[in-house]
Short mmCIF file of C-alpha atoms in Angstrom, two decimals:
data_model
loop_
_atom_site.label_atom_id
_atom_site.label_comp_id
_atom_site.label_asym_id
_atom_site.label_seq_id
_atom_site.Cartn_x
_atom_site.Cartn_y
_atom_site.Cartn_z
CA UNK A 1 117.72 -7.18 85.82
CA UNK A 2 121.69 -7.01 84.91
CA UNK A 3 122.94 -8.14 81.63
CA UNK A 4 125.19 -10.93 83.76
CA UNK A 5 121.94 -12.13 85.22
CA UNK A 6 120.06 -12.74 82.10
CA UNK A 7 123.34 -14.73 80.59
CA UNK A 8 123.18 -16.82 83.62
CA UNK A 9 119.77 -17.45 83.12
CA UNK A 10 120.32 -18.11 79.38
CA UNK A 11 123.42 -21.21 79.65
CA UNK A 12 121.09 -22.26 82.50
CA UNK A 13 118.44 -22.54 80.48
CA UNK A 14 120.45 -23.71 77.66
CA UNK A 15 121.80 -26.54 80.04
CA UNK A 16 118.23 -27.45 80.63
CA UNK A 17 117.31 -27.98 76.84
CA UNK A 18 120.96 -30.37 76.44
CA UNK A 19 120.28 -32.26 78.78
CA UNK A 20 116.66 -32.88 78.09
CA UNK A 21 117.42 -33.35 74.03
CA UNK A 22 120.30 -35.23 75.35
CA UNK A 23 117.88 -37.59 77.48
CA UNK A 24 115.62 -37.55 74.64
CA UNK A 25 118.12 -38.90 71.98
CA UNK A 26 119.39 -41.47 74.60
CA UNK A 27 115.92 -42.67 75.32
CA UNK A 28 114.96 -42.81 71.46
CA UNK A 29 118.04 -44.90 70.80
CA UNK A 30 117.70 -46.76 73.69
CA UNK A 31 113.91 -47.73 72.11
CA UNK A 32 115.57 -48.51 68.66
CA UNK A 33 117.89 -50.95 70.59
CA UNK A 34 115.07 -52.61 72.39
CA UNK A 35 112.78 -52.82 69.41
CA UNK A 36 115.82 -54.25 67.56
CA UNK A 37 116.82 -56.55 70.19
CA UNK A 38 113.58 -57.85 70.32
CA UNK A 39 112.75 -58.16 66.37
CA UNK A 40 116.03 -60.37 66.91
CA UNK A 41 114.77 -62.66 69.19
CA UNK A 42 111.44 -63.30 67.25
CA UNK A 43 112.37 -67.38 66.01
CA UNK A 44 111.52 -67.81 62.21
CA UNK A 45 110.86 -71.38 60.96
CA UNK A 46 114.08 -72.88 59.87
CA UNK A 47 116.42 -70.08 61.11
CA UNK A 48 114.48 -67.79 58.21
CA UNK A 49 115.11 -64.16 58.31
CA UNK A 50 113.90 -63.66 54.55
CA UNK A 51 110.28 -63.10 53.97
CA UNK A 52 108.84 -66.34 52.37
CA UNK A 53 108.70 -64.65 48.48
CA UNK A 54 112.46 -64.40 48.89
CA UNK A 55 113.03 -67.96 50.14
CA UNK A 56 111.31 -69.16 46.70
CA UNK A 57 113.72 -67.13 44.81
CA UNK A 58 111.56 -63.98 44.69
CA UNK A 59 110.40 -64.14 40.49
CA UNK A 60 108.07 -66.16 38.82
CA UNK A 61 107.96 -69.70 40.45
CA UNK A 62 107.69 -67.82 43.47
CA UNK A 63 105.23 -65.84 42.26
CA UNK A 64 103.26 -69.17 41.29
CA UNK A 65 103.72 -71.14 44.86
CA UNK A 66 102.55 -68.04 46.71
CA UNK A 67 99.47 -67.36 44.31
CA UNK A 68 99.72 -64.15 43.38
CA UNK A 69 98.69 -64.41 39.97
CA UNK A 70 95.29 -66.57 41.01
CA UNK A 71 94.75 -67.64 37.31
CA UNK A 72 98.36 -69.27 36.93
CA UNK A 73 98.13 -70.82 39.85
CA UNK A 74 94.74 -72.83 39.43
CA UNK A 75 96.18 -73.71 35.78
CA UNK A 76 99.13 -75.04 36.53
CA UNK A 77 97.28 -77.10 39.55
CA UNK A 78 94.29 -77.96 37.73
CA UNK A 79 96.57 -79.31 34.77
CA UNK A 80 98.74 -81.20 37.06
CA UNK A 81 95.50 -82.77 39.00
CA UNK A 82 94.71 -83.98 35.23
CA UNK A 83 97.67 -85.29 34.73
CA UNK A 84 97.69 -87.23 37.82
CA UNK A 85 93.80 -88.28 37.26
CA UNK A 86 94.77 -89.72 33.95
CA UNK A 87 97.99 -91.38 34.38
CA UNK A 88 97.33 -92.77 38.13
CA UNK A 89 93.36 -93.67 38.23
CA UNK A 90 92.87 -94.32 34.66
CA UNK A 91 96.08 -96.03 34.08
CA UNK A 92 96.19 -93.73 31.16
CA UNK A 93 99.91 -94.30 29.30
CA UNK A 94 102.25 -91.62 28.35
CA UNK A 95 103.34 -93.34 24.76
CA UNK A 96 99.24 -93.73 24.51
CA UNK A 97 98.28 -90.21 25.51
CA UNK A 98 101.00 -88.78 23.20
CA UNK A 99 100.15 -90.56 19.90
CA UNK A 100 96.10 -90.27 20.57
CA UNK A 101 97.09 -86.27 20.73
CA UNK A 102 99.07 -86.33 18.33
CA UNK A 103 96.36 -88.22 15.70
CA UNK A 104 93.54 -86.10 17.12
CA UNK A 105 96.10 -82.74 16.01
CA UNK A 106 96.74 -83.86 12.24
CA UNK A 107 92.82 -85.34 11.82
CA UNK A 108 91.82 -81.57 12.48
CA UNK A 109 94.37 -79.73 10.77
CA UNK A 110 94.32 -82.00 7.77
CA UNK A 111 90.20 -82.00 7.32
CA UNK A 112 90.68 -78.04 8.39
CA UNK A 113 93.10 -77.56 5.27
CA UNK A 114 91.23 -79.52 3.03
CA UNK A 115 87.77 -78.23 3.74
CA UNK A 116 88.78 -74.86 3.34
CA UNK A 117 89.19 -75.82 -0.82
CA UNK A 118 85.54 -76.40 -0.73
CA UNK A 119 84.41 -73.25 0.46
CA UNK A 120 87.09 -71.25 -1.64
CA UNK A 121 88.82 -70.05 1.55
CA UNK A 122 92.90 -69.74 2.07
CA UNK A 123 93.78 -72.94 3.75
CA UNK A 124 95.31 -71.91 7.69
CA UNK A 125 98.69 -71.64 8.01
CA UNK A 126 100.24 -73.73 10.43
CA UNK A 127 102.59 -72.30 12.84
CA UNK A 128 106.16 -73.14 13.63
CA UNK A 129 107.05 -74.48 16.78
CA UNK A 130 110.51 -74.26 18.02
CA UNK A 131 112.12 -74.85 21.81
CA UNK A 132 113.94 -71.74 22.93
CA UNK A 133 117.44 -72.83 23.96
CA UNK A 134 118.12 -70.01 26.89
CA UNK A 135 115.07 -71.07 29.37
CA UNK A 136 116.03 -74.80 28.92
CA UNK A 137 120.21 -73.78 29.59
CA UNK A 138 119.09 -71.81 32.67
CA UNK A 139 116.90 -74.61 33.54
CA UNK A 140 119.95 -77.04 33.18
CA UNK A 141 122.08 -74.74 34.92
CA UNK A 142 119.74 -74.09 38.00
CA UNK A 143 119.44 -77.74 38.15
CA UNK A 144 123.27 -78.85 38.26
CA UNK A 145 123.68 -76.27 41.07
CA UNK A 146 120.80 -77.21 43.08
CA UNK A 147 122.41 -81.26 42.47
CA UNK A 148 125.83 -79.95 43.28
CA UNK A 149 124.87 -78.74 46.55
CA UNK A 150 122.41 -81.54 47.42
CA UNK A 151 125.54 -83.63 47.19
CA UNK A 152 127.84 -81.30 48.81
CA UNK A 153 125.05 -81.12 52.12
CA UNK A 154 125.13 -85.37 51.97
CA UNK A 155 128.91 -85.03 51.76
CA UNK A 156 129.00 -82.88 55.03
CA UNK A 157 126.41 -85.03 56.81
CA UNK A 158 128.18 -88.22 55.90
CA UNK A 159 131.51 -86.55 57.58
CA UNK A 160 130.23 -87.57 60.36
CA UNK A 161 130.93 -83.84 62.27
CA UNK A 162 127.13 -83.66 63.63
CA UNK A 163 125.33 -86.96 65.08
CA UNK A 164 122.29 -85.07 65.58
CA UNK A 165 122.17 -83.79 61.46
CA UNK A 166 122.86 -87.67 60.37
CA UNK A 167 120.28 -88.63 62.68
CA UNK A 168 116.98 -86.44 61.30
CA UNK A 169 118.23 -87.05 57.65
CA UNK A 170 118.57 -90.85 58.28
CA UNK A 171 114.42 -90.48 60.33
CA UNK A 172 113.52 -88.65 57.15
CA UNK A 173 114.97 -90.90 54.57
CA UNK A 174 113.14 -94.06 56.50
CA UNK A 175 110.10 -92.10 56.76
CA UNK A 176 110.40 -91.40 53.50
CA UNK A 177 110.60 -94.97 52.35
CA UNK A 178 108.19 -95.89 53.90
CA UNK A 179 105.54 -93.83 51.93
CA UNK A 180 107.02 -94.60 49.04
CA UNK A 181 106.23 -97.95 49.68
CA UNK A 182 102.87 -96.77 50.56
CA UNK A 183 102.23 -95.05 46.76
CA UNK A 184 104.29 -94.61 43.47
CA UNK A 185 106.08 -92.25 42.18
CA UNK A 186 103.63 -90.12 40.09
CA UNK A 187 101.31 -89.82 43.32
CA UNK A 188 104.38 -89.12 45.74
CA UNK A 189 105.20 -86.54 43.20
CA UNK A 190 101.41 -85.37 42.99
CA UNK A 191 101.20 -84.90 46.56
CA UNK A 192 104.59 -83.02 46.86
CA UNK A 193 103.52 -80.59 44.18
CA UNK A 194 100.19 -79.83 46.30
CA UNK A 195 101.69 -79.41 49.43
CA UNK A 196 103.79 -76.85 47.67
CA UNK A 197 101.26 -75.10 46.32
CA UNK A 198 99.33 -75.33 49.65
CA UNK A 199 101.91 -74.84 52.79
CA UNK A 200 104.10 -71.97 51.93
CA UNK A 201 100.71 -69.89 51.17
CA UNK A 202 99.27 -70.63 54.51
CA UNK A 203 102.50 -70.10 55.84
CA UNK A 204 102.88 -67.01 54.80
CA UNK A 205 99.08 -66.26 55.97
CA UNK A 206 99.66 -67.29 59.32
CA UNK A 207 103.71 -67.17 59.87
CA UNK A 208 103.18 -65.34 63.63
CA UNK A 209 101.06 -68.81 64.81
CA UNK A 210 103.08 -71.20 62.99
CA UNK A 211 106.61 -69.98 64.05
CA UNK A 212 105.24 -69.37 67.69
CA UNK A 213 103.96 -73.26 67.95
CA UNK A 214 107.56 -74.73 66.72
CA UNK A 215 109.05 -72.54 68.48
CA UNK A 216 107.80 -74.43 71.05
CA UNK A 217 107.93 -77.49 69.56
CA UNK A 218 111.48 -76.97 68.81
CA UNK A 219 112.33 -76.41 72.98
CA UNK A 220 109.98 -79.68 73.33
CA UNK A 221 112.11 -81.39 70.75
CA UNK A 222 115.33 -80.32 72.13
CA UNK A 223 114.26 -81.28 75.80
CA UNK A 224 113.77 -84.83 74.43
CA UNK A 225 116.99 -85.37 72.85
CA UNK A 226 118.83 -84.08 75.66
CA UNK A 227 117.37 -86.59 77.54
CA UNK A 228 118.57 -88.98 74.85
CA UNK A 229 121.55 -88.07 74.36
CA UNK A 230 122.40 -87.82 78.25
CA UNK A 231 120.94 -91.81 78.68
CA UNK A 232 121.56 -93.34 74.81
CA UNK A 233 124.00 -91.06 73.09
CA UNK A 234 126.54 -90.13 75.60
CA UNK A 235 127.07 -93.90 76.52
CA UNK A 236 127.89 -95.00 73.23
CA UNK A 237 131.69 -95.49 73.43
CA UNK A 238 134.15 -93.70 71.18
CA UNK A 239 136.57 -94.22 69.28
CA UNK A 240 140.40 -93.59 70.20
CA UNK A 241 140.97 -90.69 67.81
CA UNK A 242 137.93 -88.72 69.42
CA UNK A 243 139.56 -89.64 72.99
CA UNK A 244 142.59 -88.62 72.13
CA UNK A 245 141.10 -85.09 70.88
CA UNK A 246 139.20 -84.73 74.63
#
């Protein structure tokens, strides 16, 4: 075989292995598009694309509504179940609780210092107790923004730039009245504090059931207000400023 046969043979064959890496890279992108095209289409619960650690703010308190330290968890429920128990079923009193604490705390520490005379022991020292000014400034400061944009979300709502916004928040707030009239505070508070140390948990357990039912809840939902806004909504006459603008 000549030498110009065998380089024919070798860009032919050269050609070959292009065009097949070339298929190869085209079909391997073309995957990644597909796979990413359809991770884009999977609906998330309130528009999420976070994970649900993240939504909480990804430290501690999430740490706490997501149970991932067990023991903190069941303390800080178990001590606000107390709470509840004592203030709401017992009619227990704050100003009553405090001062029967506070007389139960001296009684021991003051027969604890003076017994100790008796039995020729050092009597305890008593520890300081002091607030630590950053947590509660962070605290404050986490707060006012949180309030800030609470009011800055009722400001946009109020605008009056989306009827179907200032319609759900005006359903919740009635709903919302309504169990309030139902229970007081310190039990609407107790059950909000469960049900956020219950749902985002099972959420997060089952987030591939729960987003797939409102997702189609959400097309059920949106079905029924087209319906009406096409025979309530869209009869409702406007203004002259809004004509104008059509």
């Amino acid at each position: 075989m000549s030498d110009h046969e065998e380089s024919k043979i070798e860009s032919v064959m050269e050609k070959i292995t292009e065009k097949f890496h070339g298929d190869s890279s085209s079909s391997d992108s073309d995957d990644d598009k597909s796979s990413s095209t359809l991770q884009a289409k999977i609906f998330r619960l309130f528009g999420r694309e976070k994970p649900v650690h993240k939504v909480f703010g990804g430290g501690k308190p999430a740490d706490v509504f997501l149970w991932r330290n067990k023991k903190i968890s069941a303390g800080i429920l178990g001590g606000v179940t107390a709470i509840w128990v004592l203030f709401d079923l017992l009619e227990y009193h704050l100003l009553t609780l405090v001062c029967h604490c506070l007389i139960l705390a001296l009684a021991v520490l003051f027969l604890w210092s003076n017994a100790t005379t008796f039995i020729n022991k050092s009597p305890p020292r008593i520890p300081e107790v002091s607030i630590p000014e950053e947590p509660i400034l962070e605290f404050a400061a986490a707060l006012r923004i949180e309030i800030n944009r609470a009011f800055a979300i009722l400001r946009d709502i109020a605008s009056g730039k989306d009827l179907k916004k200032f319609l759900s928040v005006i359903a919740g707030l009635w709903v919302l009245s309504i169990v309030g009239n139902c229970c007081n505070f310190l039990t609407l508070f107790y059950i909000a504090f469960v049900l956020l140390h219950t749902v985002p948990v099972l959420y997060e357990k089952y987030e591939d059931q729960v987003d797939s039912f409102a997702e189609k809840a959400m097309v059920e939902i949106k079905k029924q207000y087209a319906v009406f806004d096409a025979k309530v909504l869209s009869k409702i006459p406007r203004g002259p400023l809004k004509n104008k603008k059509h």
